Protein backbone atom coordinates (compact mmCIF):
# COMPACT_ATOMS: atom_id res chain seq x y z
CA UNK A 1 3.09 0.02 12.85
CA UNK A 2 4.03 1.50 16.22
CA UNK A 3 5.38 5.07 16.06
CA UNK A 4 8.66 3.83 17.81
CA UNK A 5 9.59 1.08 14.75
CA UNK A 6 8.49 3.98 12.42
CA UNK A 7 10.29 6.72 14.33
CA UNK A 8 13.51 4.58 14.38
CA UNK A 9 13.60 3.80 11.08
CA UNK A 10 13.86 7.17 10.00
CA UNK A 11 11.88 7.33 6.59
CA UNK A 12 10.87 10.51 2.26
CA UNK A 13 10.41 14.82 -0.98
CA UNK A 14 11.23 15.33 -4.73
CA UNK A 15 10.30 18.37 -6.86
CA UNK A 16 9.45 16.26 -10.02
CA UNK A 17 11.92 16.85 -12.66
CA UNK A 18 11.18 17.70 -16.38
CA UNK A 19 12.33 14.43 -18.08
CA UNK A 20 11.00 15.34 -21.54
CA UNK A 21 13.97 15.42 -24.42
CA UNK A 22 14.93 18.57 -25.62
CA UNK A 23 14.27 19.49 -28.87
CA UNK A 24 17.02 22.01 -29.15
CA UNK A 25 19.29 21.50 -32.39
CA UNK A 26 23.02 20.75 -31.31
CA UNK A 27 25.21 23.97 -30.89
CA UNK A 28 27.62 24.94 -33.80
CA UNK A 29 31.03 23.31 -32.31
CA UNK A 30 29.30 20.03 -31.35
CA UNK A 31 27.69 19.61 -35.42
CA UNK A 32 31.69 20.93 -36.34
CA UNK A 33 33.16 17.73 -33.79
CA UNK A 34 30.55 15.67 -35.87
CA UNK A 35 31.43 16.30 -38.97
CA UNK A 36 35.34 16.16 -38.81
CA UNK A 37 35.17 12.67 -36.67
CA UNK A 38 36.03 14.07 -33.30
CA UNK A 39 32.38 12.95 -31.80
CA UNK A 40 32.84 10.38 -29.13
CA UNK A 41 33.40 6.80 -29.92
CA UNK A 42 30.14 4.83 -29.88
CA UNK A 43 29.76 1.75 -28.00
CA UNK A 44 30.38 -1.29 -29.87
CA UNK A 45 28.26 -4.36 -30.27
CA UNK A 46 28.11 -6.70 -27.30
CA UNK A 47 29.90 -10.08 -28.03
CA UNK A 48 27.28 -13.24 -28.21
CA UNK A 49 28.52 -14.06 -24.38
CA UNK A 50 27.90 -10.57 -22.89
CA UNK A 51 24.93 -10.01 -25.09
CA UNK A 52 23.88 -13.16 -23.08
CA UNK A 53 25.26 -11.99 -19.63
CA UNK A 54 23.76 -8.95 -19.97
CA UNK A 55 20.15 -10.28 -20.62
CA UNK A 56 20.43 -12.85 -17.95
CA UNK A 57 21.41 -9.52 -15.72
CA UNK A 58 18.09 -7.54 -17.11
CA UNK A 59 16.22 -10.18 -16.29
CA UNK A 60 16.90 -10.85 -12.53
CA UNK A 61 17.56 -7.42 -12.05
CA UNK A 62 20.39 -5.67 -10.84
CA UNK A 63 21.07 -4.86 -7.16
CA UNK A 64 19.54 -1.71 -5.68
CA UNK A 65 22.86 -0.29 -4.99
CA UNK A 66 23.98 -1.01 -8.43
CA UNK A 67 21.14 0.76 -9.53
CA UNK A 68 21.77 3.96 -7.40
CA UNK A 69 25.23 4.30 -8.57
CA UNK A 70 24.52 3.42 -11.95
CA UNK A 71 27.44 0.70 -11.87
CA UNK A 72 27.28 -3.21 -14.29
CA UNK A 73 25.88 -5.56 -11.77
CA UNK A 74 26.51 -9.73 -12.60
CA UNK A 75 24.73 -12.31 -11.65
CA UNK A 76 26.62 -13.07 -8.30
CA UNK A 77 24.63 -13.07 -4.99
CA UNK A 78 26.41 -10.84 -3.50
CA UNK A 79 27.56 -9.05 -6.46
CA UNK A 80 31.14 -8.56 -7.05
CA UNK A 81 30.66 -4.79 -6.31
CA UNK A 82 28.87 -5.31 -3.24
CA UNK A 83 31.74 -7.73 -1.92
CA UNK A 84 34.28 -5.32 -3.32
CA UNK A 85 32.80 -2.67 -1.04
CA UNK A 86 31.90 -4.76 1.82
CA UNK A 87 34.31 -4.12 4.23
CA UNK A 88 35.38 0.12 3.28
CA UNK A 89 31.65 1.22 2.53
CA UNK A 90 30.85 4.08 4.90
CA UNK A 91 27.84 5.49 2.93
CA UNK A 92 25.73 2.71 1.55
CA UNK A 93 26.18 -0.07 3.78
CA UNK A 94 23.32 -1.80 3.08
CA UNK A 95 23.32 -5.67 1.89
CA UNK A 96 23.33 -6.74 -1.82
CA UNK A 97 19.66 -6.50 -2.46
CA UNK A 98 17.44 -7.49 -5.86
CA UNK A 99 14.12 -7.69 -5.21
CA UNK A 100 12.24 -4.38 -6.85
CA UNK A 101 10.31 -2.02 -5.34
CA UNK A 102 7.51 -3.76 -7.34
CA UNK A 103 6.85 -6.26 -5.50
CA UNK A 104 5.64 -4.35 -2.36
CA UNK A 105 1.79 -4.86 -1.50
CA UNK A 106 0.72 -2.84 1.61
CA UNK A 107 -3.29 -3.84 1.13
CA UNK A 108 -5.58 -6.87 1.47
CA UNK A 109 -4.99 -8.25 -2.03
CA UNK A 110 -6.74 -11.39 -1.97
CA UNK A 111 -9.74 -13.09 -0.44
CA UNK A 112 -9.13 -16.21 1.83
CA UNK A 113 -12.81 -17.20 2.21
CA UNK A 114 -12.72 -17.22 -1.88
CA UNK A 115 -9.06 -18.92 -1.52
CA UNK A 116 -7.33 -16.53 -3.69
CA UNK A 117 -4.35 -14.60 -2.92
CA UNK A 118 -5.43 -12.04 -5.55
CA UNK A 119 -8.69 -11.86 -5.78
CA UNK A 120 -10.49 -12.15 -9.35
CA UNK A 121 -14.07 -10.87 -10.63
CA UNK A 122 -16.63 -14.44 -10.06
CA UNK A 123 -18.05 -15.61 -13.42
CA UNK A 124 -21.13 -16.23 -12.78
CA UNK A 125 -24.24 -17.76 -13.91
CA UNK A 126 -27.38 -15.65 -14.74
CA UNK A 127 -30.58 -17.47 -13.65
CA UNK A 128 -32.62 -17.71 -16.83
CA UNK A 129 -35.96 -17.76 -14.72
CA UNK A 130 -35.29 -14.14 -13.15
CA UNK A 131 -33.75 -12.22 -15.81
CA UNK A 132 -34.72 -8.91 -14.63
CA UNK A 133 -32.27 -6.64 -12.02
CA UNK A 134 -32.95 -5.24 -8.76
CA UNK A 135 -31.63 -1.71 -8.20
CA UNK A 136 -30.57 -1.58 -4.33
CA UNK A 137 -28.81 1.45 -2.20
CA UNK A 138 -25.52 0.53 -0.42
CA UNK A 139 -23.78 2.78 2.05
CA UNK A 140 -20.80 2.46 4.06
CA UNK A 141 -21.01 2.37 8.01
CA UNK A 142 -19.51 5.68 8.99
CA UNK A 143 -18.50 6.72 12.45
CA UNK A 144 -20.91 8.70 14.16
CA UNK A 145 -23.07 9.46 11.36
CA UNK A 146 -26.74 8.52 11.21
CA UNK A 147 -27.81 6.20 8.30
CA UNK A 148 -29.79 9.05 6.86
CA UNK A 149 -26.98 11.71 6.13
CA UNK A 150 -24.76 8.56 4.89
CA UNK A 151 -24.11 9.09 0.84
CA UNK A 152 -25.75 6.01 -0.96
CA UNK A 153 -24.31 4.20 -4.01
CA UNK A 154 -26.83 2.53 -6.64
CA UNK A 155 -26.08 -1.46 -7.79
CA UNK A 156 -27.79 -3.26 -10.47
CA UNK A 157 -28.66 -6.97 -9.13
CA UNK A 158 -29.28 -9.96 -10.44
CA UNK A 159 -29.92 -13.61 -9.34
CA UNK A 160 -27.47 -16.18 -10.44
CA UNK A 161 -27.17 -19.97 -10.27
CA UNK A 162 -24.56 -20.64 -7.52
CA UNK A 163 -21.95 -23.18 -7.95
CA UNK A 164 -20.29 -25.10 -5.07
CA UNK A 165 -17.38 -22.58 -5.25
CA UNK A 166 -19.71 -19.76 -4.71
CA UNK A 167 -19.75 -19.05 -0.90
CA UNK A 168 -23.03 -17.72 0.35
CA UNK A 169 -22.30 -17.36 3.76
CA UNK A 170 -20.59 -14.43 6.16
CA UNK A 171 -19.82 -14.72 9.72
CA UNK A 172 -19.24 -12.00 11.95
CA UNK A 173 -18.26 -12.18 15.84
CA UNK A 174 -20.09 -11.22 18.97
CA UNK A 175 -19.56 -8.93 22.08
CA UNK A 176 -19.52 -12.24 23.83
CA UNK A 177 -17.59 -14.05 21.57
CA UNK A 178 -20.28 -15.72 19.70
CA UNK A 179 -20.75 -16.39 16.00
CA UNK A 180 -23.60 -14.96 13.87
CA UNK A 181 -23.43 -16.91 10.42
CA UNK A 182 -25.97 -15.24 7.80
CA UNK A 183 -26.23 -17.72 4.32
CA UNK A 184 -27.66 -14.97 1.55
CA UNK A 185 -29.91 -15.02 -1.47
CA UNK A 186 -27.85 -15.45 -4.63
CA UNK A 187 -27.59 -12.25 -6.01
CA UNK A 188 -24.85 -10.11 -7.64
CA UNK A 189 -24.04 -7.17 -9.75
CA UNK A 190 -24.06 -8.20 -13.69
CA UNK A 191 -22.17 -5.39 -15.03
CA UNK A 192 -18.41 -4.91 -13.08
CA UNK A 193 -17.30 -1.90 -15.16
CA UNK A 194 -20.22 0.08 -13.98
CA UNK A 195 -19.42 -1.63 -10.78
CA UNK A 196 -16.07 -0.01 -10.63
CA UNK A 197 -17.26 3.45 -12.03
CA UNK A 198 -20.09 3.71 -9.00
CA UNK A 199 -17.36 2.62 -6.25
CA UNK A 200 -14.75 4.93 -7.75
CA UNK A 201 -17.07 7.91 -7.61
CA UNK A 202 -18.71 6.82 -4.43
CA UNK A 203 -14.90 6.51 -3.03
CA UNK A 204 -13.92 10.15 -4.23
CA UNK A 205 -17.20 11.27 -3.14
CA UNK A 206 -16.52 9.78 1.01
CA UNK A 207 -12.68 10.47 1.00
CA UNK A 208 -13.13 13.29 3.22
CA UNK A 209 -15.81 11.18 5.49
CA UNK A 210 -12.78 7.98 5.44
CA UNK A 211 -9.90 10.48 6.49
CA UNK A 212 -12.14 11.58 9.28
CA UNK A 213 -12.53 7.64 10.37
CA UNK A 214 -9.01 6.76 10.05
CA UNK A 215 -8.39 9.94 12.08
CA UNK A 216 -10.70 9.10 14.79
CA UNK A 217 -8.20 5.99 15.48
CA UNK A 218 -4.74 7.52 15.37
CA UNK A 219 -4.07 7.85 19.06
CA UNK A 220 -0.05 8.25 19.17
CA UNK A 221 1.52 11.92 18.52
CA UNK A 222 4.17 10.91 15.54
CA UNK A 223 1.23 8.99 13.38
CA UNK A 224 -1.21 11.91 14.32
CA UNK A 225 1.51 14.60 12.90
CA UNK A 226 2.93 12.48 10.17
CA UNK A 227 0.01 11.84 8.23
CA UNK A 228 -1.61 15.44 8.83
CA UNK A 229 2.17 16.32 7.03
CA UNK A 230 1.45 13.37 4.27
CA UNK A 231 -1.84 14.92 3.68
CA UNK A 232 -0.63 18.83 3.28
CA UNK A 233 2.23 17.34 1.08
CA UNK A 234 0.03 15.42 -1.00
CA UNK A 235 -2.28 18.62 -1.66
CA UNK A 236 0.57 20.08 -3.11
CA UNK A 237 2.50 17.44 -4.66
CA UNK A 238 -0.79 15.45 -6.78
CA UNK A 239 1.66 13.46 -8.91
CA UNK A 240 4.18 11.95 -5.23
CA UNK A 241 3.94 8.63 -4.35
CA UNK A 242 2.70 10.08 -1.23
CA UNK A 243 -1.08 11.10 -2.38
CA UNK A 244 -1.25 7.35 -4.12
CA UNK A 245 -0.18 6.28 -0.40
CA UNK A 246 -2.78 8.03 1.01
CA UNK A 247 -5.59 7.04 -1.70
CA UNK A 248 -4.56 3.11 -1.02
CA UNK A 249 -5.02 3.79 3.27
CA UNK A 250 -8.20 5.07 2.42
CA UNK A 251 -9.47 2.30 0.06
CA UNK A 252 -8.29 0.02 2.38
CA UNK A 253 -10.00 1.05 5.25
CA UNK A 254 -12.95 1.28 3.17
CA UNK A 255 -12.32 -2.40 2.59
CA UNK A 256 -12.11 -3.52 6.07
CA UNK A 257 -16.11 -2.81 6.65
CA UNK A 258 -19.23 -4.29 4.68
CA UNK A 259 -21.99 -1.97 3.05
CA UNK A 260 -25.15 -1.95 4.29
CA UNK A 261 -28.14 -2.45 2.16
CA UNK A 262 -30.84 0.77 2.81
CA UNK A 263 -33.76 1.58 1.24
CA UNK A 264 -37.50 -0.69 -0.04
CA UNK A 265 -35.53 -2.88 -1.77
CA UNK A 266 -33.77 -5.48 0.45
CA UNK A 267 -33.16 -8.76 -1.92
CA UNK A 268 -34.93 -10.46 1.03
CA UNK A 269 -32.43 -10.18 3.20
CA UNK A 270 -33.79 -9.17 6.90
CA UNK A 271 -32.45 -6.90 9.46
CA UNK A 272 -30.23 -8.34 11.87
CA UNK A 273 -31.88 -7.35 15.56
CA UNK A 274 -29.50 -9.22 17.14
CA UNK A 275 -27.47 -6.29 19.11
CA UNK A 276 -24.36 -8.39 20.21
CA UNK A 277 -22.55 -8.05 16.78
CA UNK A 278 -21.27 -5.10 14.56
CA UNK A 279 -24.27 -5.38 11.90
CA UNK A 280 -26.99 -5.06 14.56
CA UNK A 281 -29.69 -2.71 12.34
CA UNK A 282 -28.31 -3.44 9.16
CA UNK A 283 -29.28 -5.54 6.46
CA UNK A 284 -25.64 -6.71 5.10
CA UNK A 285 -24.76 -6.69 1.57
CA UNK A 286 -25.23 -10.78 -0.13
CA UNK A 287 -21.57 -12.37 0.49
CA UNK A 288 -21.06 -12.97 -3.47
CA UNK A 289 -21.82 -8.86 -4.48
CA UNK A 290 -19.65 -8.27 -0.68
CA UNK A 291 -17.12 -10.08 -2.47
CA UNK A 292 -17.32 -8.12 -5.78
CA UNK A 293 -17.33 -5.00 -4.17
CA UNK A 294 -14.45 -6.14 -2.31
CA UNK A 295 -12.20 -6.79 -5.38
CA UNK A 296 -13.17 -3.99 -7.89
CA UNK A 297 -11.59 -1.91 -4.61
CA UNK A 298 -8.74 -4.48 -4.63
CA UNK A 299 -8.33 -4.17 -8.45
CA UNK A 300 -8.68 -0.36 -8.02
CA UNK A 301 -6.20 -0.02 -5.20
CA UNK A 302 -3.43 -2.46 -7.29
CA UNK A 303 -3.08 0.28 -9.98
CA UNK A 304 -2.56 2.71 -7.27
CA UNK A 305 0.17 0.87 -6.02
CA UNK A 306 1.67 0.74 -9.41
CA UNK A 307 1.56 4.09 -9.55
CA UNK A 308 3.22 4.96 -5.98
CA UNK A 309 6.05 1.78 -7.09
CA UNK A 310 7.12 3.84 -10.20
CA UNK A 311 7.22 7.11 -8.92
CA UNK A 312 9.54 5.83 -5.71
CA UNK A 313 11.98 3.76 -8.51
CA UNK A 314 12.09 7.79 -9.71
CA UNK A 315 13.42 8.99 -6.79
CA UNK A 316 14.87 6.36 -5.01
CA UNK A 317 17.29 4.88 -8.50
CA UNK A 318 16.99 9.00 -10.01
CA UNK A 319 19.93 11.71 -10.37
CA UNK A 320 20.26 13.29 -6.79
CA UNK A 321 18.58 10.87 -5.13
CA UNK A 322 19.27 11.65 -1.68
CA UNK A 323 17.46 14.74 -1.67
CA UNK A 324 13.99 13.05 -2.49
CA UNK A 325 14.60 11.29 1.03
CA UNK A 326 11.27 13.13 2.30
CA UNK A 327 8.73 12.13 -0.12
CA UNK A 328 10.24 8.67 0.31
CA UNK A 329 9.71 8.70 4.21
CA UNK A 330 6.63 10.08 4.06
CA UNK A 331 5.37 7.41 1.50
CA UNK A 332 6.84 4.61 3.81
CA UNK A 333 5.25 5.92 6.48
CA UNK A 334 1.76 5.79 4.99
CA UNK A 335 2.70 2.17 3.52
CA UNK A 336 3.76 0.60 6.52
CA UNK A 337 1.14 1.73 8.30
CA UNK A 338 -1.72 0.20 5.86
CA UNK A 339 0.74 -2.71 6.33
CA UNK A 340 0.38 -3.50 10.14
CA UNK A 341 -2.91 -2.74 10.05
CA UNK A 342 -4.21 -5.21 7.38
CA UNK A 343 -1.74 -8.14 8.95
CA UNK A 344 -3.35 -7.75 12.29
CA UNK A 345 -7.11 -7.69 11.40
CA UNK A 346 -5.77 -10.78 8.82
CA UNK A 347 -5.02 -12.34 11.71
CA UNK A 348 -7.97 -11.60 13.78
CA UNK A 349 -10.58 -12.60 10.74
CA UNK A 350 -8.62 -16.02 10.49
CA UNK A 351 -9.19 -16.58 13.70
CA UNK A 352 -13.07 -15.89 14.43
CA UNK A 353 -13.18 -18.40 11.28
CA UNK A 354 -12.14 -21.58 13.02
CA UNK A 355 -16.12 -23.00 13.18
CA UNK A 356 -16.87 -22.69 9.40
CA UNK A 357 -17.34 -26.14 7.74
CA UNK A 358 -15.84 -28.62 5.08
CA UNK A 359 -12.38 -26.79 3.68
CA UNK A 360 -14.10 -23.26 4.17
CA UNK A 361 -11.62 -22.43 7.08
CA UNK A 362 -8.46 -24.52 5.69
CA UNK A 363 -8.69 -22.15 2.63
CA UNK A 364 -8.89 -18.92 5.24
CA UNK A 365 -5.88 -20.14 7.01
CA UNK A 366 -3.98 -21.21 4.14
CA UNK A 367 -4.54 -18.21 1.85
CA UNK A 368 -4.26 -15.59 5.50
CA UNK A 369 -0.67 -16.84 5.65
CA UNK A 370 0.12 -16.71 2.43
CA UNK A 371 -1.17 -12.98 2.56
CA UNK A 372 0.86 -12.01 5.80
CA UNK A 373 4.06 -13.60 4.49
CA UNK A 374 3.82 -11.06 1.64
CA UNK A 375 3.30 -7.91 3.93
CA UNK A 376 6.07 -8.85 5.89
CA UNK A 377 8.38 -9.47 2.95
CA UNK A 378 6.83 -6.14 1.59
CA UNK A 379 7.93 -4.31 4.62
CA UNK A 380 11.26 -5.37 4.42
CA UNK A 381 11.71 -4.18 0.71
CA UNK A 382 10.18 -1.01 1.84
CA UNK A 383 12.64 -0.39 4.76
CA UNK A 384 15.48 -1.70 2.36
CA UNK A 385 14.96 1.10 -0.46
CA UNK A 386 14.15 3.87 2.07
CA UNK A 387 17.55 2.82 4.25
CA UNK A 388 19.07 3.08 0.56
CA UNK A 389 18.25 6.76 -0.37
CA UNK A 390 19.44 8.11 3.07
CA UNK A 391 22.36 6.26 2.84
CA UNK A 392 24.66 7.13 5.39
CA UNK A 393 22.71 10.52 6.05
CA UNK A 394 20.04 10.59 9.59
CA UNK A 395 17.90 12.97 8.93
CA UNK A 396 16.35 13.08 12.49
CA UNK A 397 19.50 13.20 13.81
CA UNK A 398 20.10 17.10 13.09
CA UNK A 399 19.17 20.24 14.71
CA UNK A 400 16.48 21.24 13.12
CA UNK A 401 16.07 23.85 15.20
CA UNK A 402 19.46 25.43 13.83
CA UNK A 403 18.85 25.44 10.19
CA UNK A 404 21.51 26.60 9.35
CA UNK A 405 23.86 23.51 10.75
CA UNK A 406 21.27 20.38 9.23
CA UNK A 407 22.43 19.05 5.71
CA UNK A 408 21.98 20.72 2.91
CA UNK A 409 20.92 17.40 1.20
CA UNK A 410 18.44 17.14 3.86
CA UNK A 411 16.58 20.35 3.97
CA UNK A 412 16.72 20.61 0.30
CA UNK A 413 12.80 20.50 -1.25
CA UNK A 414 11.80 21.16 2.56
CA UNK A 415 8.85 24.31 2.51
CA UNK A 416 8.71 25.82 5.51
CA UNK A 417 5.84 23.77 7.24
CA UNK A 418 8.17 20.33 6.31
CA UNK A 419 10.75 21.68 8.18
CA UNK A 420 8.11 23.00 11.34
CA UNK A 421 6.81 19.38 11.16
CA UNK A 422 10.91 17.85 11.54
CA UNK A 423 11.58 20.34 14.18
CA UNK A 424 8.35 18.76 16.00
CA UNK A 425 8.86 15.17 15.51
CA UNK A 426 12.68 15.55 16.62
CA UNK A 427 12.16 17.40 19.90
CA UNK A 428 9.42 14.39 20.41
CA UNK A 429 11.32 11.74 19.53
CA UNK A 430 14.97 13.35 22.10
CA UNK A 431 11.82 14.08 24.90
CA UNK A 432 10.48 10.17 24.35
CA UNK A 433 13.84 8.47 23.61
CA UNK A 434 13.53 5.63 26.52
CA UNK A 435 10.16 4.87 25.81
CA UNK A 436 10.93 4.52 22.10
CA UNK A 437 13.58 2.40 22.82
CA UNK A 438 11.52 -0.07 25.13
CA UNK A 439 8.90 -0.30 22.52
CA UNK A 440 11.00 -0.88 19.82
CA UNK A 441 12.85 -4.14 21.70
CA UNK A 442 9.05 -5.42 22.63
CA UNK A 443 7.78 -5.24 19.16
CA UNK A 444 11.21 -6.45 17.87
CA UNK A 445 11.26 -9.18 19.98
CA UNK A 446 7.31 -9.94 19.73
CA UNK A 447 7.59 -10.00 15.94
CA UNK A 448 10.17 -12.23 15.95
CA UNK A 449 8.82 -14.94 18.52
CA UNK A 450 5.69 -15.29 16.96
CA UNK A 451 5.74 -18.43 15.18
CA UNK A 452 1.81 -19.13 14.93
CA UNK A 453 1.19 -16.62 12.30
C-alpha cells in the first residue's frame, strides 16, 4: 500500500500478559463469606428462549465493539447498543461491525491456474513403469547473487500419470511483451511432509537473504522506517503478531518467484537461452512440483496467519486494550502491505494469461477475482479492528517530541527506540502533509473507479 493510505490510517504494542490461573488458596475472609452464605449470588440458568438467543448470538458473533466493552450483543444489524450510542459516541465511533479478525488473508492463498481459491496438495498417480525417484537441487533466484553461493534445497521426484486436471504448462512474459509457454515432464515430489520439512528449513535458512530482497524494493521513507521498526520489535517481542507478520511477507515473497532446478540432474528439462524473459539461464522447476512447492508455502503461511489472528483478538478484544495500539499498527502495517502487493501482481499474472487455451484462462480470471475480492474485504476488517483499539485516540497526532504532553495510553509499552521511530515518522508525515494528502485522494479515487478488477 502507498505510505500516504498507511500513514493516514494511523495503525499497533502489548507486553504479553500472564493469563495463567492462580493457584493461590482463597484468603481467610473470602472462605469465612463462603461459608456463612454471604458469597455472591451465582448466575442462574438461562431460560429455553435466551439459552436459544444466546447461542444464535455465539454463533454469528457479537459486534467488535460489543466485544471491546464486554457488553450482551443481539442479533440486530446494527445492534441495539450500537444504535443506542449512535448519535452521543465520542470515543468509539466506528459502525456496528461482526466479521472476526479471522477472516483476514493478506497472502496468495489459492492457485487460479489450478482453479482453487485455497490451494490443496494434487493426488497424484505414481507411474508404475518408473518407480524409482530422482533427487534434484532447487534454489531460489536471489537478487544479485550468483547461482553458485545460492543455498540449494534437495526434492525427491517421481514420474506420475497426469490426468486432464493436471496442468503441465507455465507461461512467463517477455521484455517485448511476448509469451514463452514451457509444457514439462510429469514429475513431482511423492512425499509432502518431507516436502514441507525441506521448504521450512530452507525458508529459515534464506530469511535473512528474503529481507534483504524485499528491502532492495522499499523505495518510500515511512515503509523503509516502519518495517526496520517491525523487525527490531519483532526481535524482541517473538510471541507479537508482528514477527508472524513479518514471517508471512517473507513467505510470500518467496512465493511470488519459481525455483530453479541446478545441478546433473535436470528431469529433462533444458535451459531456457532465450534472454527476453525472467528465466533466461534457468532450467524452471516442472509446473505440477512448482505447484506443490507453491502450496506447502501456502499451507505453511495459513497457520501463521492463525497465529498473528489470535494474538491481535488478544489485544485488540483484551483488558487495556488501547495501550496495545502499537503492536497492532505495526502488524497492520506489515499486513496491508503483503496485501497490495499480492492484489497487484494478481492482477498482472491474470493478465499475461489471456492466450492460454480451452478454460485454462477462464479459471485464472475467475479464481484471480475471487482472490482480490478477499484482500480487499481483508483490508477493510484490518482497518476496522485497528480504527477500533485507538478509538478516539491519534496517536500521530501528538508531540512526540514533548514526551511529556503525548498520552499516557499512547506511550505506554513504547522503549525508547519506538518512541525515536514516532518522533521520525511524525516530523515526516507534518514536513510531507500536501503530498500525503494528494496521494491519498488519487489512490482513493483510483481504487474506487476501477471496475475491471
Amino acid at each position: 500500500m502507498s505510505s500516504a493510505t498507511i500513514s493516514d490510517e494511523n495503525m499497533g504494542s502489548l507486553t504479553p500478559v500472564n493469563t495463567l490461573p492462580s493457584i493461590n488458596m482463597s484468603p481467610p475472609r473470602a472462605s469465612a463469606e463462603a461459608a456463612s452464605g454471604s458469597n455472591k449470588r451465582k448466575r442462574g440458568k438461562f431460560r429455553e428462549n435466551e439459552r436459544k438467543k444466546v447461542s444464535r448470538v455465539r454463533a454469528r458473533g457479537a459486534c467488535a465493539r460489543c466485544r471491546v466493552y464486554h457488553l450482551s450483543c443481539d442479533l440486530n444489524f446494527p445492534c441495539s447498543n450500537c444504535v443506542r450510542v449512535a448519535e452521543s459516541a465520542t470515543a468509539f465511533t466506528q459502525p456496528c461491525y461482526h466479521d472476526p479478525l479471522d477472516n483476514v488473508i493478506s497472502f496468495r492463498m489459492g492457485n487460479s491456474r489450478a482453479n482453487q481459491p485455497q490451494s490443496q496438495l494434487p493426488l497424484l498417480r505414481w507411474a508404475a513403469d518408473e518407480q524409482t525417484t530422482r533427487r534434484i537441487y532447487v534454489e531460489f533466484p536471489f537478487l544479485g547473487i550468483p547461482s553458485s553461493c545460492r543455498p540449494r534445497m534437495p526434492v525427491d521426484c517421481r514420474k506420475f500419470v497426469p490426468r486432464d486436471s493436471d496442468i503441465l504448462e507455465d507461461v512467463w512474459e517477455g521484455s517485448d511483451g511476448d509469451k514463452l509457454t514451457l509444457t514439462f515432464p510429469p514429475f513431482a515430489c511423492e512425499e509432502p511432509e518431507d516436502l514441507r520439512a525441506s521448504l521450512e528449513s530452507y525458508i529459515e535458512k534464506c530469511s535473512g537473504l528474503l529481507e534483504h530482497d524485499l528491502g532492495m524494493e522499499t523505495a518510500d521513507v515511512i515503509s523503509a522506517a516502519t518495517f526496520a521498526e517491525a523487525q527490531r520489535y519483532a526481535q524482541i517481542n517473538h510471541d507479537s503478531a508482528v514477527a508472524n507478520a513479518l514471517r508471512i511477507r517473507i513467505i510470500a515473497y518467496f512465493s511470488r518467484e519459481s525455483m530453479a532446478i541446478v545441478g546433473h540432474e535436470s528431469l529433462g528439462i533444458p535451459v531456457v537461452d532465450d534472454q527476453r524473459f525472467p528465466i533466461y539461464g534457468q532450467v524452471p522447476v516442472p509446473s505440477v512440483l512448482d505447484f506443490q512447492i507453491d502450496t506447502t508455502a501456502i499451507h505453511i503461511m495459513t497457520k501463521l496467519m492463525e497465529g498473528a489472528t489470535k494474538r491481535l483478538k488478544r489485544v485488540v478484544f483484551g483488558r487495556k486494550n488501547k495501550q496495545g495500539w502499537y503492536e497492532v499498527y505495526l502488524t497492520c502495517f506489515v499486513l496491508l502491505e503483503s496485501l497490495e502487493k499480492v492484489y497487484s501482481l494478481q492482477a498482472y499474472y491474470s493478465g499475461i494469461n489471456e492466450h492460454m487455451g480451452g478454460n485454462t484462462f477462464a479459471n485464472i480470471s475467475y479464481t484471480s477475482r475471487t482472490m482480490m475480492d478477499r484482500w480487499r474485504y481483508s483490508a477493510d476488517n484490518l482497518l476496522y479492528h485497528y480504527r477500533c483499539i485507538l478509538r478516539a485516540m491519534d496517536p500521530f497526532s501528538f508531540a512526540w517530541d514533548a514526551l511529556g504532553s503525548v498520552d499516557d495510553v499512547a506511550k505506554a509499552n513504547l522503549d525508547p527506540e519506538a518512541v525515536l521511530y514516532m518522533q521520525k515518522m511524525c516530523k515526516h508525515l507534518k514536513e510531507e502533509r500536501e503530498f500525503f494528502k494528494v496521494s491519498r485522494e488519487e489512490v482513493v479515487n483510483g481504487f474506487t473507479d476501477d471496475t475491471s478488477l
